[in-house]
Each structure stands twice: as C-alpha cells, then as structure tokens.
Coordinates of C-alpha atoms and ligand atoms in Angstrom, one line a residue:
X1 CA -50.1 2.4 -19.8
X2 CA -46.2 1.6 -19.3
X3 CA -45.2 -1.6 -17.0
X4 CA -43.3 -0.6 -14.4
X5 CA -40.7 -3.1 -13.9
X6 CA -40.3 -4.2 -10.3
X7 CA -36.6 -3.8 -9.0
X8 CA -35.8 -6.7 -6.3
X9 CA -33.0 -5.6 -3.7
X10 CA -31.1 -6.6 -1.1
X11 CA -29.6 -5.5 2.7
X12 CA -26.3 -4.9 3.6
X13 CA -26.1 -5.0 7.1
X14 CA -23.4 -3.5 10.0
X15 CA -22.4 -6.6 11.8
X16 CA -21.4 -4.3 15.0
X17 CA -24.7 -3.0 14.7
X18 CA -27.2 -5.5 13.1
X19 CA -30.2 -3.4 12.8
X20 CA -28.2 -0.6 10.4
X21 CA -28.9 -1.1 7.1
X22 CA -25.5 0.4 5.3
X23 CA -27.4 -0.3 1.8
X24 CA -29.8 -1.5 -0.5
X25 CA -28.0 -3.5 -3.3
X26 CA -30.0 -4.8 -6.6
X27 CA -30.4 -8.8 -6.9
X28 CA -30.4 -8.3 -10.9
X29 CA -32.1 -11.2 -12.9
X30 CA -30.1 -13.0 -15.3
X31 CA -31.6 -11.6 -17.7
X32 CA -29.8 -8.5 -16.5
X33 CA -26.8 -10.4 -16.6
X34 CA -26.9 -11.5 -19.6
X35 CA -26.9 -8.1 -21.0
X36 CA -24.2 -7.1 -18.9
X37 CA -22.2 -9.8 -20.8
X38 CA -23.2 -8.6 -24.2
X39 CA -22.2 -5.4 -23.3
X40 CA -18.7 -6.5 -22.2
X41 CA -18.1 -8.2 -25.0
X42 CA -19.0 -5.5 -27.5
X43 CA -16.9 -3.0 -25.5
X44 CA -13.3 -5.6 -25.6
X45 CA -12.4 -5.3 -29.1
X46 CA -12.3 -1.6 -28.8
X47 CA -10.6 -1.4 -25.8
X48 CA -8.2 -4.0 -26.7
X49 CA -7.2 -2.2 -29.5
X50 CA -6.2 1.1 -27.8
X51 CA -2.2 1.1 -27.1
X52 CA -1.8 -0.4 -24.0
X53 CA -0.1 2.7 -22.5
X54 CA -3.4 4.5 -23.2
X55 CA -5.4 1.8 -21.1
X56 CA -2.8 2.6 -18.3
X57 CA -3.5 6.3 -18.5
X58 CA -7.6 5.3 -17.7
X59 CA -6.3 3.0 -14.7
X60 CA -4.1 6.1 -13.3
X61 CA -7.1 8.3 -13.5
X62 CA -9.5 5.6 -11.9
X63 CA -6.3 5.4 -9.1
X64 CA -7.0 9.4 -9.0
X65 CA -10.9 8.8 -8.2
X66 CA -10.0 6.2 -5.5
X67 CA -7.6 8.0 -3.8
X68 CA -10.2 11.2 -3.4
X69 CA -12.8 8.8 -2.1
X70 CA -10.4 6.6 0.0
X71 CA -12.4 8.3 3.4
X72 CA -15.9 7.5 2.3
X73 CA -15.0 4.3 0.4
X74 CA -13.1 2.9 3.8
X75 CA -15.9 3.9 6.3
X76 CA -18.5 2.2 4.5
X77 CA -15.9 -0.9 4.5
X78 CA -15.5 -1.1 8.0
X79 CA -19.7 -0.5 8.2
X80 CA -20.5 -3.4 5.7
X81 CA -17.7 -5.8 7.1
X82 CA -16.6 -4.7 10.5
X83 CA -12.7 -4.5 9.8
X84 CA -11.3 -1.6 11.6
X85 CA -10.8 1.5 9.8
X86 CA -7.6 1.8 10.0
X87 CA -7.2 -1.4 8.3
X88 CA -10.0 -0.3 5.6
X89 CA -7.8 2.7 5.4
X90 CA -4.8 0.8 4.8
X91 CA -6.6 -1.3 2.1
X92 CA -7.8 1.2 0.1
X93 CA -4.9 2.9 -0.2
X94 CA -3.2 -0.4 -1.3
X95 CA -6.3 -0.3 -4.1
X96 CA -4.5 3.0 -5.1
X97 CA -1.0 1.4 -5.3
X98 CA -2.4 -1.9 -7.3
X99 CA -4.6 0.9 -9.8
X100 CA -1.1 2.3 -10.4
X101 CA 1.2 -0.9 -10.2
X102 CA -0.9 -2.3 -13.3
X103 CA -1.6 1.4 -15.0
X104 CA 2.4 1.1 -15.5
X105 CA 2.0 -2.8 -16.5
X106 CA 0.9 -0.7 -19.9
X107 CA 4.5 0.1 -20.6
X108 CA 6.4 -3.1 -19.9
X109 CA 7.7 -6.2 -22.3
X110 CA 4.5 -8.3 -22.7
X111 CA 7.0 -11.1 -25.5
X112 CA 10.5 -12.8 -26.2
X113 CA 12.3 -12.5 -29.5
X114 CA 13.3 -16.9 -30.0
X115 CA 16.2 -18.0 -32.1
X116 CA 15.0 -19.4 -35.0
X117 CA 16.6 -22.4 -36.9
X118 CA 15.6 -20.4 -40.0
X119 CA 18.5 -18.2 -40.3
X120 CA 15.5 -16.0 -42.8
X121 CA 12.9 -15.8 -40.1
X122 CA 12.2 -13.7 -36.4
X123 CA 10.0 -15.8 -33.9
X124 CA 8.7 -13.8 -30.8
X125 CA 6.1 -14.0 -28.5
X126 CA 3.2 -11.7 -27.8
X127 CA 0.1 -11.6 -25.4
X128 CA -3.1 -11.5 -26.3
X129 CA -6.1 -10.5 -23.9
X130 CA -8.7 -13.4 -23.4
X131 CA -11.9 -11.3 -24.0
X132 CA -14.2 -10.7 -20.8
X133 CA -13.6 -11.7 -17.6
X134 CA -15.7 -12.4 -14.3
X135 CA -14.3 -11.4 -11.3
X136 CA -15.7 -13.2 -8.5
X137 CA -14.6 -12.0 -5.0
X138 CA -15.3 -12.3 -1.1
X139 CA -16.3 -10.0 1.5
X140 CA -12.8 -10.1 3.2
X141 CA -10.9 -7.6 1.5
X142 CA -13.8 -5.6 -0.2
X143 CA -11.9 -3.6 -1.8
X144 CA -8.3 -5.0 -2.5
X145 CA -8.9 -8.3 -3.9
X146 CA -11.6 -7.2 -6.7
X147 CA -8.6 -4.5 -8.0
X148 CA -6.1 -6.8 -7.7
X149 CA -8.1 -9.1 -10.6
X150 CA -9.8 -6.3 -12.2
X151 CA -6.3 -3.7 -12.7
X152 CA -3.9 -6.5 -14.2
X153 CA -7.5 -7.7 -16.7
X154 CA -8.4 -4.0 -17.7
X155 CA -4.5 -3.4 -18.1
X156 CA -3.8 -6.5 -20.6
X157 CA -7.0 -5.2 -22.7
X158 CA -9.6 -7.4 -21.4
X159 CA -13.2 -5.8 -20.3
X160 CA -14.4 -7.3 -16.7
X161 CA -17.8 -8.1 -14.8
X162 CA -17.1 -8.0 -11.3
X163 CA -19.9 -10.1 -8.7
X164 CA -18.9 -9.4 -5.1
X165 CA -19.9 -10.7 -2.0
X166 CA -23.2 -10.0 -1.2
X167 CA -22.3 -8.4 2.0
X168 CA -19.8 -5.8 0.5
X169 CA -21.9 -5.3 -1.9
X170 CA -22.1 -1.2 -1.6
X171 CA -18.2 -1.3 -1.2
X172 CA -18.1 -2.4 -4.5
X173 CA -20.5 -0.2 -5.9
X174 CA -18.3 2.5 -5.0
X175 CA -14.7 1.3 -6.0
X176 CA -16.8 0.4 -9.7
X177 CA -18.0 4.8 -9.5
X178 CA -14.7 5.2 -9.5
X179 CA -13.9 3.5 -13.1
X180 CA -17.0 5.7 -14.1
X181 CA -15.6 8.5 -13.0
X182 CA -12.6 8.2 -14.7
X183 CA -14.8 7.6 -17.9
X184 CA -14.1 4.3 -18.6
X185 CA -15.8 3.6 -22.1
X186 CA -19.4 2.0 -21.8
X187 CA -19.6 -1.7 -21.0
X188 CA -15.4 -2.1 -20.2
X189 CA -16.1 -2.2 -16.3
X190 CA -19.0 -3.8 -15.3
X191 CA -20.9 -4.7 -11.7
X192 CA -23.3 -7.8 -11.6
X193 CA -24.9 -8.1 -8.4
X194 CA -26.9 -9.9 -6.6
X195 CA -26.6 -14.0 -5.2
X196 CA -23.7 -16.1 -5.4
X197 CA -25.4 -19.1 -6.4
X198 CA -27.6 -17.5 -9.2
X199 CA -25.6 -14.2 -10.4
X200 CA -22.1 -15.5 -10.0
X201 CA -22.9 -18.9 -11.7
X202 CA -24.8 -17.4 -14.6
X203 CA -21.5 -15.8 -15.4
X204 CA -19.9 -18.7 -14.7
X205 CA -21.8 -20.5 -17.3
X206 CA -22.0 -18.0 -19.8
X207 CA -20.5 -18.9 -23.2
X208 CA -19.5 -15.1 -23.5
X209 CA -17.4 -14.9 -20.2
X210 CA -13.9 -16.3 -21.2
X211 CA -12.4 -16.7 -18.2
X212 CA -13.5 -16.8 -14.4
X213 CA -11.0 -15.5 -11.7
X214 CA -12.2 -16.2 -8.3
X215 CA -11.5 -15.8 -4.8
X216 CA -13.7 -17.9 -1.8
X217 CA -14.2 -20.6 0.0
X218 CA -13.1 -24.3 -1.4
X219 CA -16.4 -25.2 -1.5
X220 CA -17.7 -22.7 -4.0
X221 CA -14.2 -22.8 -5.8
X222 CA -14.4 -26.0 -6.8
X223 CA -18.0 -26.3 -8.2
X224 CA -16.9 -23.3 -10.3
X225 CA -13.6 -24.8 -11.6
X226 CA -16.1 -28.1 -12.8
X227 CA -18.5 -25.7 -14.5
X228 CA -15.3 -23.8 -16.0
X229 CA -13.4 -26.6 -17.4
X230 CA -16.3 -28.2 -18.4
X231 CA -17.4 -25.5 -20.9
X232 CA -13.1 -24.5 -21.9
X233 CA -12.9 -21.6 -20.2
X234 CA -9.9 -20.5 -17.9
X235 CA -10.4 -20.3 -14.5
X236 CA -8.2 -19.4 -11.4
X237 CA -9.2 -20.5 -8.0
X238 CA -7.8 -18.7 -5.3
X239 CA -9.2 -20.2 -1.8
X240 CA -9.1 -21.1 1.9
X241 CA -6.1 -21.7 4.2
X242 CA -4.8 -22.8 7.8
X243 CA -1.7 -20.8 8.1
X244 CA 1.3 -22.2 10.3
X245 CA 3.7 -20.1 12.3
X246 CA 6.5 -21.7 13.7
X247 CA 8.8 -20.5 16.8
X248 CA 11.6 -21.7 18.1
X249 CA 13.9 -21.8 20.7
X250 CA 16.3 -19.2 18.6
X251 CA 13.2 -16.7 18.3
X252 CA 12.6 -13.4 19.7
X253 CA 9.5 -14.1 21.5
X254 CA 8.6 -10.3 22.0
X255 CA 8.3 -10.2 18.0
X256 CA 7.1 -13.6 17.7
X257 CA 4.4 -12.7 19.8
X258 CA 3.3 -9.7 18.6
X259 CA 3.2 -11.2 15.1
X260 CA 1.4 -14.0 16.1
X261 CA -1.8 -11.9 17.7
X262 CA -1.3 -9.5 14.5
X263 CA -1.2 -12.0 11.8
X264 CA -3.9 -14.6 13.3
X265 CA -6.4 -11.6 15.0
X266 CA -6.5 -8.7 12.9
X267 CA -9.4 -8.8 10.6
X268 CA -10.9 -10.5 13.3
X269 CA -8.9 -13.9 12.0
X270 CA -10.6 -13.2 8.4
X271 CA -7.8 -13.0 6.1
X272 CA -7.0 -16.2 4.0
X273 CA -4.1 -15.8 5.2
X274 CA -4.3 -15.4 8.7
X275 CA -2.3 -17.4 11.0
X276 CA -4.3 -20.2 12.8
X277 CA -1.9 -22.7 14.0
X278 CA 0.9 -21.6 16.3
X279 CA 3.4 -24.1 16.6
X280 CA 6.2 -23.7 19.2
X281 CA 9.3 -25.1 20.2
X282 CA 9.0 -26.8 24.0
X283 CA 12.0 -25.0 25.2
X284 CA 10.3 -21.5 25.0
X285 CA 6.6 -23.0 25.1
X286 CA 5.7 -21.8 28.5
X287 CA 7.2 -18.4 27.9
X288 CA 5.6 -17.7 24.5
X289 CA 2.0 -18.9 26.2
X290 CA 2.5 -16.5 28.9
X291 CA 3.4 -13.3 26.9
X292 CA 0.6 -14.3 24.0
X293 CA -2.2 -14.4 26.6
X294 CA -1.0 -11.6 28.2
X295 CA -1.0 -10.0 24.8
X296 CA -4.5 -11.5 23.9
X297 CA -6.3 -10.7 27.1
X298 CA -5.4 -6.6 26.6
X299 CA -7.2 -6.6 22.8
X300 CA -9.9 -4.1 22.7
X301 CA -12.9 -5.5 20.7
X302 CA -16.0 -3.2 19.2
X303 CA -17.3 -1.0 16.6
X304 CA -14.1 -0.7 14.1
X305 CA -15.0 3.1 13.5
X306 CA -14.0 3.4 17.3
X307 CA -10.0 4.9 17.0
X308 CA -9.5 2.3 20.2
X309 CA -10.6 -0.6 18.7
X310 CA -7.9 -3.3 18.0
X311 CA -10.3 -6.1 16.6
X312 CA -14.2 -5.5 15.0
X313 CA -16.8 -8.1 14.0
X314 CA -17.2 -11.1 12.3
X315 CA -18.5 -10.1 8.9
X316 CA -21.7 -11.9 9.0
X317 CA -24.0 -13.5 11.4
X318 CA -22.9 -17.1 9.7
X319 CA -19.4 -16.1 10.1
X320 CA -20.7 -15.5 14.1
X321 CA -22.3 -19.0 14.2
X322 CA -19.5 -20.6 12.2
X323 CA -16.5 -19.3 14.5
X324 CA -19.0 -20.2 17.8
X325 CA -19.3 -23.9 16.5
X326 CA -15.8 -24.8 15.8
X327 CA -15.2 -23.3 19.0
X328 CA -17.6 -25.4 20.8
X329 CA -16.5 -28.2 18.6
X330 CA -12.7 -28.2 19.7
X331 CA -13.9 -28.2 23.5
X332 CA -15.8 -30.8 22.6
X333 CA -13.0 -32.6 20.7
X334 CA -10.8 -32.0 24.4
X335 CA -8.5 -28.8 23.4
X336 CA -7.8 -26.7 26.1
X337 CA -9.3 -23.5 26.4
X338 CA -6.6 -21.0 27.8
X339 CA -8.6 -17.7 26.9
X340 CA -11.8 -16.2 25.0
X341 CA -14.3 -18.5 23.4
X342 CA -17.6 -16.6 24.2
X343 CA -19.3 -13.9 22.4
X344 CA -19.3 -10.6 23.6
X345 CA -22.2 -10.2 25.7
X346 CA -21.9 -6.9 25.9
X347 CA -22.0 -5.9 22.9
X348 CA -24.8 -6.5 20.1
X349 CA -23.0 -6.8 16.7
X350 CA -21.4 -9.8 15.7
X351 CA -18.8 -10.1 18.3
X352 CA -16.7 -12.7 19.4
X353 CA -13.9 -12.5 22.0
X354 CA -10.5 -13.8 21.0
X355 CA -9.6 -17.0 21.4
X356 CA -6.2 -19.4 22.2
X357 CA -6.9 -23.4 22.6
X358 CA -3.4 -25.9 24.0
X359 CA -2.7 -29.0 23.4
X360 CA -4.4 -29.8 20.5
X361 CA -4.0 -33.2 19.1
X362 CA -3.2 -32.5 15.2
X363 CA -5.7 -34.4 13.8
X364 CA -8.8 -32.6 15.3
X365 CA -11.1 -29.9 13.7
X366 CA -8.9 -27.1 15.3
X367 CA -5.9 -28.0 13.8
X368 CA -7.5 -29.5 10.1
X369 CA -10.4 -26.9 9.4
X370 CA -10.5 -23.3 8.1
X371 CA -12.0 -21.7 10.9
X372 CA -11.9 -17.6 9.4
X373 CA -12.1 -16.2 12.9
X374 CA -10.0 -15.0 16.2
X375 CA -9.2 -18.5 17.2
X376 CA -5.2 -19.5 17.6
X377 CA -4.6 -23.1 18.6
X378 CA -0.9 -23.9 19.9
X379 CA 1.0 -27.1 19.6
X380 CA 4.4 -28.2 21.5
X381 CA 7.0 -29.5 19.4
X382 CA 10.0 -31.2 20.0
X383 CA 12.2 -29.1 17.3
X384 CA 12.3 -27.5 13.6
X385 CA 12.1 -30.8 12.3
X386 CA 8.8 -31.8 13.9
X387 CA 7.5 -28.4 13.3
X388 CA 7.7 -28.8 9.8
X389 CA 6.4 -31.9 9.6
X390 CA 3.1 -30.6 11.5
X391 CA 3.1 -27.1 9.3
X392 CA 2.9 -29.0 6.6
X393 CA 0.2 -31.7 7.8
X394 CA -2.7 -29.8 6.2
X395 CA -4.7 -29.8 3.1
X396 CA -3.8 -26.5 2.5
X397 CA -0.8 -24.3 1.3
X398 CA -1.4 -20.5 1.6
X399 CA 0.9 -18.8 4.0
X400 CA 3.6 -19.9 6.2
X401 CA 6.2 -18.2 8.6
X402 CA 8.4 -19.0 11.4
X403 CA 10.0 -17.2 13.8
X404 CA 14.1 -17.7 14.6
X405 CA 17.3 -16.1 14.2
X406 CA 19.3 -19.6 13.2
X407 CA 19.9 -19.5 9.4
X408 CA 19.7 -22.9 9.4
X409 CA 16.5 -23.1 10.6
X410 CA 15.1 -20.5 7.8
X411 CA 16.7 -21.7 5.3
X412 CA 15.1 -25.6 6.1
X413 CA 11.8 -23.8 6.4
X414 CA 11.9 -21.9 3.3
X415 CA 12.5 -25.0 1.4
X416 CA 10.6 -27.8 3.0
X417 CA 7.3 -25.8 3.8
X418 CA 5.0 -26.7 1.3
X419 CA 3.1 -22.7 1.1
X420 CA 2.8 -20.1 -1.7
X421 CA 4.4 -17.3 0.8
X422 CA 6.9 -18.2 2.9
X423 CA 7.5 -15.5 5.5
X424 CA 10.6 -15.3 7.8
X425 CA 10.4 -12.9 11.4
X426 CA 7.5 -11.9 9.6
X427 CA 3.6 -12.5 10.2
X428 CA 2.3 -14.9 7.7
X429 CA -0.6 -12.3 6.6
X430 CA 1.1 -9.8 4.3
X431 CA 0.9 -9.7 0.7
X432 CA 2.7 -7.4 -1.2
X433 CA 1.7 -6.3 -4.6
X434 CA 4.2 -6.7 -6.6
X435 CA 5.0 -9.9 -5.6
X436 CA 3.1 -13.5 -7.1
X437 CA 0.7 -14.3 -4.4
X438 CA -1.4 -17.9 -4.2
X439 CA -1.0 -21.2 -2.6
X440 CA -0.2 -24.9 -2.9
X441 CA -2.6 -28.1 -2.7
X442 CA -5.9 -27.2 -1.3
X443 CA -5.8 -23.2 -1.7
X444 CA -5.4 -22.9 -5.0
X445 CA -5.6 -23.7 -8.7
X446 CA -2.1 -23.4 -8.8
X447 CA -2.0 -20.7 -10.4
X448 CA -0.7 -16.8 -8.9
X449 CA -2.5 -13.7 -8.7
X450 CA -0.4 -10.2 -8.6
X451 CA 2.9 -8.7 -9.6
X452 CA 4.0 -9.7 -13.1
X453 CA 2.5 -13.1 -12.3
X454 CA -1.3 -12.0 -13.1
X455 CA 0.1 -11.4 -16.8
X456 CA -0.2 -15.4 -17.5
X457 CA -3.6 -15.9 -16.1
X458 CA -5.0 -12.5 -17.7
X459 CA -3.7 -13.0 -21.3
X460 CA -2.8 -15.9 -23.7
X461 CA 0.7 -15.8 -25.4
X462 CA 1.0 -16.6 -29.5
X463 CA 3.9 -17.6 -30.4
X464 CA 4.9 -15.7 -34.5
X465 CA 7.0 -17.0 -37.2
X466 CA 7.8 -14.2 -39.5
X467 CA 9.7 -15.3 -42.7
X468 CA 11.0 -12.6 -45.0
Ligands
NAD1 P1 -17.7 -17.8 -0.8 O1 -17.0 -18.9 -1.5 O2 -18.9 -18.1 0.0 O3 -18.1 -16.6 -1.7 C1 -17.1 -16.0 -2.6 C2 -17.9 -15.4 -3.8 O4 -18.5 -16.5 -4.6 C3 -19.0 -14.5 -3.4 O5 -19.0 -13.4 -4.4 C4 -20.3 -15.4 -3.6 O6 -21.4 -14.6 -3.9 C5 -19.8 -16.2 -4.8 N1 -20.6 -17.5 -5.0 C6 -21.2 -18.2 -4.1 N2 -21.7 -19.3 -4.6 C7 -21.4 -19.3 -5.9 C8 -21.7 -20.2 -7.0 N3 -22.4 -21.3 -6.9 N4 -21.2 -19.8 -8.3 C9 -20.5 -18.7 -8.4 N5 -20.2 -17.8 -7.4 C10 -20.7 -18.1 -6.2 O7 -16.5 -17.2 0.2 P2 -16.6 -16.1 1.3 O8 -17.3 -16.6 2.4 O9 -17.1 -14.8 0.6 O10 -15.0 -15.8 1.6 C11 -14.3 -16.5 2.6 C12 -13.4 -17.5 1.9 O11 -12.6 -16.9 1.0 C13 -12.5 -18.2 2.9 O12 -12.4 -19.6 2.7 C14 -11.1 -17.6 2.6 O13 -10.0 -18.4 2.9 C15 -11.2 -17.3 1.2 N6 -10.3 -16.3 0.7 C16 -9.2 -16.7 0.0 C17 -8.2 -15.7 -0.4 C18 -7.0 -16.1 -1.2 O14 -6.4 -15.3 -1.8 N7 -6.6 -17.4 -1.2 C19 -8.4 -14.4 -0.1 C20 -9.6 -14.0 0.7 C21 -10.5 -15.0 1.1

C-alpha cells in the first residue's frame, strides 16, 4: 500500500472581504526546504557558467511572461493585499521594467583594469556570484520588491529561493510561473513557502544558502542579521521607516499637499517609505491644515478593484489592530485628532479611515513609531532649521522630502537630512529603479538595493594579478 503524504496548507485571505479565500498556499516542511536548497545549489554552477548575456536573454523572456500576465497577476495583488489596482497595475509593470533593467545588467562592465607597480603584469577586477541566495520579502509590494532581489541575483549568476509573505503568498506563486514559463533551468528559481518563523529561518540557517537579502520589519531584520553573521554569510537588511516631509513658507502648498496625502496615504500608508510625519513651517501652518483636511476628508475608501477607489485595506487583520492601537495610543498620549481615526463601519474588510493628528509633542509614539498605516501627524516649526532638526530626530533614515522653491533651503536639506532618498517638490515615496535605493541608521544594513548598486551586495569582486 503507498503512504500518502499529507500536504499542510494555508489561507490567503481578501482583507476587503475577509471571508474570500484568494488561495491555498503550501506550509512546506523543512525537510522540503532543505531539498529546495540542494536543488539550488546543484543548479548555480551551471547557470553561472553560461555567458552572462545569455542569463539576460532568460530574464527578458521571464519580463515577456510577466508582461502577458500583468492583468491576472495585479488583480490577485490587489485581492491578497488590498492595494488598489491601479497601483497593482503600476507595480507590475515596474516588475517588467526591473526584469529588463537587470536582463541588460548581462552586458555591462562587471571589473577595473589597476596600474600595476609591475611594469610585466595586468591587475583587474572581476565579480564573482556568491552561490544561492534567499530572498526574503514582505507583503507590501508583492510583486516589485521580490524582482527587485531576485533580477539583479539571477543576472550576476547566482540561483535564488524566494520566501514571501505569507499573505501574498499566491502573488508570488504567480510572478515565480512566470520564470517557469520562460524555462528557467530546474532548481535556478525557486519558491519556499510557508511561515516566517520556520521556512524563512531554516533558510536563514542553512549552511547552503550564501547570502540572505531581506526586506521587513526591524524586528525580524535584526534576528536574521545575528543568525547571518553568526554563521559568515552576507546579509542585507532592508527595513522600517518614519518618513519626514518638510514645507515651508517658500512652498507651493497646492503641490505640497497633494504630495503629502499621496505619499503618506496611498497603499493605505503601507509603503516603507510612506510619509508619516508632516512638518510645516508656522507661517503657512494654518493654510496647509486647511487644504490637507479638505483634501483628506474627499478620499474614497473600499474594495481596491472598485475604479473609484482612492485608498483600499490594511493588508491584514494585525495590520487593522496595529494601525487602531497607535491610533488610540496617540489620543491617549494628548495629540489632536483633526480627522479619521475609526474604522469603517460600513464596510467589512479591513478598513480604516484616514487619519491627521496636530500638535504632537516629538517624543511621543506618533512621532517615534513605524505606524504602516493612513495616519499623518503634523508638527509646527519655527523655520528650515528646526525642521531639520525634528526630520532628523528619529531612529530611522529611509525617505525624506521637503517642499520649497528657495534653493537655499534644498540644498541645506539635501545635505543635512540624514535619509537614503532625498526628494525635493517631490513625495518621499518613489523609488526609481535604476537608482540605489536603502536607508540610514535604523532602516537598514547600510547597504543599497537596485540600479548598479545591487551589483556589490549580489556578487563578490577578486581582485587578479596576471604576470607574463
Ligand atoms: P515582517 O518582518 O513581519 O516579514 C517580512 C518577511 O520575513 C516575511 O516573508 C516573513 O514571513 C519573514 N519572517 C518572519 N519571521 C522570520 C524569521 N524569524 N526568520 C526569517 N524570516 C522571517 O515584515 P512585514 O510585516 O511583512 O512588512 C512590513 C515591514 O516591512 C515594515 O516595517 C516596512 O517598513 C518594511 N518594509 C521595508 C522596505 C524597505 O525597502 N526598507 C520595503 C517594504 C517594507
């Protein structure tokens, strides 16, 4: 008689609709894993040995295979995480431009040719690949941010294990189709699934995996840079924020505003780098409130597969609770309410309405805490210099921007904000590409992600002495 093994899975829910089930998703056992692993590491040598223009060609035809399911692939998004599908549109088709960005990362300089002292001898530099890599990735960009580590790793000849969110976990099962479809060799793109805690540390701790490149929460970050530096493997840590935007009396409030509901409510306030403290000169204070809340009070909130909907869910129910206690916390801690702070009663999902607090003193929870919902707190300042000083009172360094049209104002900001993207007249959420993206103190390992950046994290240079 044959065993039949039994397959343990689990739900991924809608939050705008809690009792849809958008999929079943297997919790492999590590045993699973661990096979996963071997597999990866039998396929690198192989694929690190085909010309790296070749590897490009697989990541163009994987772009291909995105681009044809970019519909399905950005409606089950906005199902699994509640982001709107416009924006799900938006960041698939960004996963095309990265699959393509990196596919052409095959035909660049990857070394330097070094004077030598030895008049008989050529010293350059190559790259190397650093075998296989876990991916480790949130439920906030479903899509993007796994492409964004596993393009520039595939690209540079390593073979990667990607372990999503739980909650985006059929997302990712169809960006990873898409690698199959482009017939990938066996075992160079790989999906583990299944609990953060059990599946992503396993591959964590694996001997096997060579490096870990994660995006999360600090919390989780951290434990996984210990268990990565204790063991020697690389590891990249890219993590929470509490994004700044400054405005001044030399600002156009209009735009200001505008960027300010778009950068710190979009996503429903669940990009890293979503803006979360608004910090405004007092000459235009009273203006800017009055426009923002006018602004904030006309946002349409529901289903994200609505075409009229400005702002969806919170991904998960412990988002929900999470964004409904620092709420109630900052009342508690004497902000001013000005608008929101309630969930939506009439609606079932995972809804909260959006939110502005005034007068909050810097040191309490709404001004020091990663909240990772539609709550904007405002402060009065004095001028740039006291703007500054508060931007940069944080433990974290992801985003920044500030809103003027005095040059000497930008150019102090872009030099004395301590952030890894400075934006000027600009919304502090907005990554591009091709550009190094990551942040200072708290939100990072210090390292970048993206652009011709990702090169030093996904490969190791050698230096080579050649004497004739
Ligand atoms: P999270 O840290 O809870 O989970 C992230 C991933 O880690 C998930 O895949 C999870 O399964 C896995 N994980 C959990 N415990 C683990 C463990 N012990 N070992 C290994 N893996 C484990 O984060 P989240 O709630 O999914 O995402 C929200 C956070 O992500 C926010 O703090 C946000 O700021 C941050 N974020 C940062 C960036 C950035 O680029 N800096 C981008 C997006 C999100």
């Amino acid at each position: 008689m044959t065993q039949m093994k039994t397959r343990t899975t689990f739900q991924s829910i809608n939050p705008a609709r809690p009792t849809e089930v958008v999929g079943h998703v297997e919790d492999q056992s590590l045993e699973e894993i661990a096979e996963i692993v071997a597999r990866a590491k039998r396929a690198q040598l192989r694929w690190s040995k085909l010309p790296s223009p070749e590897r490009g060609m697989y990541l163009h035809r994987a772009a291909d295979q995105l681009q044809l399911q970019l519909e399905d692939i950005s409606i089950t998004m906005t199902k699994e995480m509640g982001k709107t599908l416009a924006e799900a549109k938006g960041e698939t088709a960004r996963g095309v431009a990265i699959l393509r960005y990196f596919a052409g990362e095959g035909m660049r300089e990857i070394g330097q040719v070094i004077p030598s002292t030895d008049a008989d001898a050529v010293m350059y530099t190559t790259r190397c690949p650093l075998g296989v890599i876990g991916a480790i990735t949130p439920w906030n960009f479903p899509v993007a941010i796994p492409l964004w580590k596993i393009a520039p790793a595939l690209a540079y000849g390593n073979t990667v294990i990607l372990k999503p969110a739980e909650e985006t976990s059929v997302t990712a099962q169809k960006v990873i189709a898409c690698f199959q479809e482009a017939q990938f060799p066996e075992g160079v793109v790989n999906l583990a699934t299944g609990q953060g805690s059990e599946i992503g540390k396993a591959l964590v701790e694996h001997p096997h995996v060579s490096a870990i490149t994660f995006t999360g929460s600090n919390l989780v970050g951290k434990q996984i840079g210990h268990s990565a530096l204790e063991r020697g493997a690389k590891y990249q840590l890219e993590m929470g924020g509490k994004n700044p935007v400054i405005v001044t009396k030399n600002a156009d409030l209009d735009v200001a505003v505008e960027a300010t509901i778009s950068g710190g409510l979009k996503s429903t306030g669940q990009k890293c780098t979503a803006t979360s403290r608004v910090i405004v000169e007092e000459d235009v204070y009273d203006d800017f409130k009055e426009k923002l809340l006018n602004a904030v009070e006309k946002i349409t909130v529901g289903d994200g597969l609505k075409a009229n909907t400005w702002m969806g869910p919170l991904a998960t129910k412990a988002q929900f609770q999470n964004v409904l206690e620092a709420i109630d916390k900052g009342k508690k801690e004497g902000a001013t309410l000005l608008t929101g702070g309630n969930r939506v009663s009439s609606l079932d999902g995972y809804f909260v309405e959006p939110t502005v607090f005034e007068t909050v003193d810097h040191s309490m929870s709404l001004a020091q805490e990663e909240i990772f919902g539609p709550v904007l707190a405002l402060f009065r300042v004095a001028g740039i210099k006291e703007a500054i000083e508060l931007a940069n009172d944080s433990i974290y360094g992801l985003s920044a921007s500030i809103f003027t049209t005095n040059i000497q104002e930008m150019l102090t900001f872009t030099s004395d904000m301590q952030a890894g993207l400075i934006r000027v007249n600009a919304e502090s959420a907005g990554v591009e590409l091709q550009a190094p993206f990551g942040g200072m103190k708290n939100s990072s390992s210090h390292s970048r992600e993206q652009g011709r950046a990702a090169i030093e994290f996904f490969t190791s240079v050698k230096t080579v002495f050649v004497k004739g």
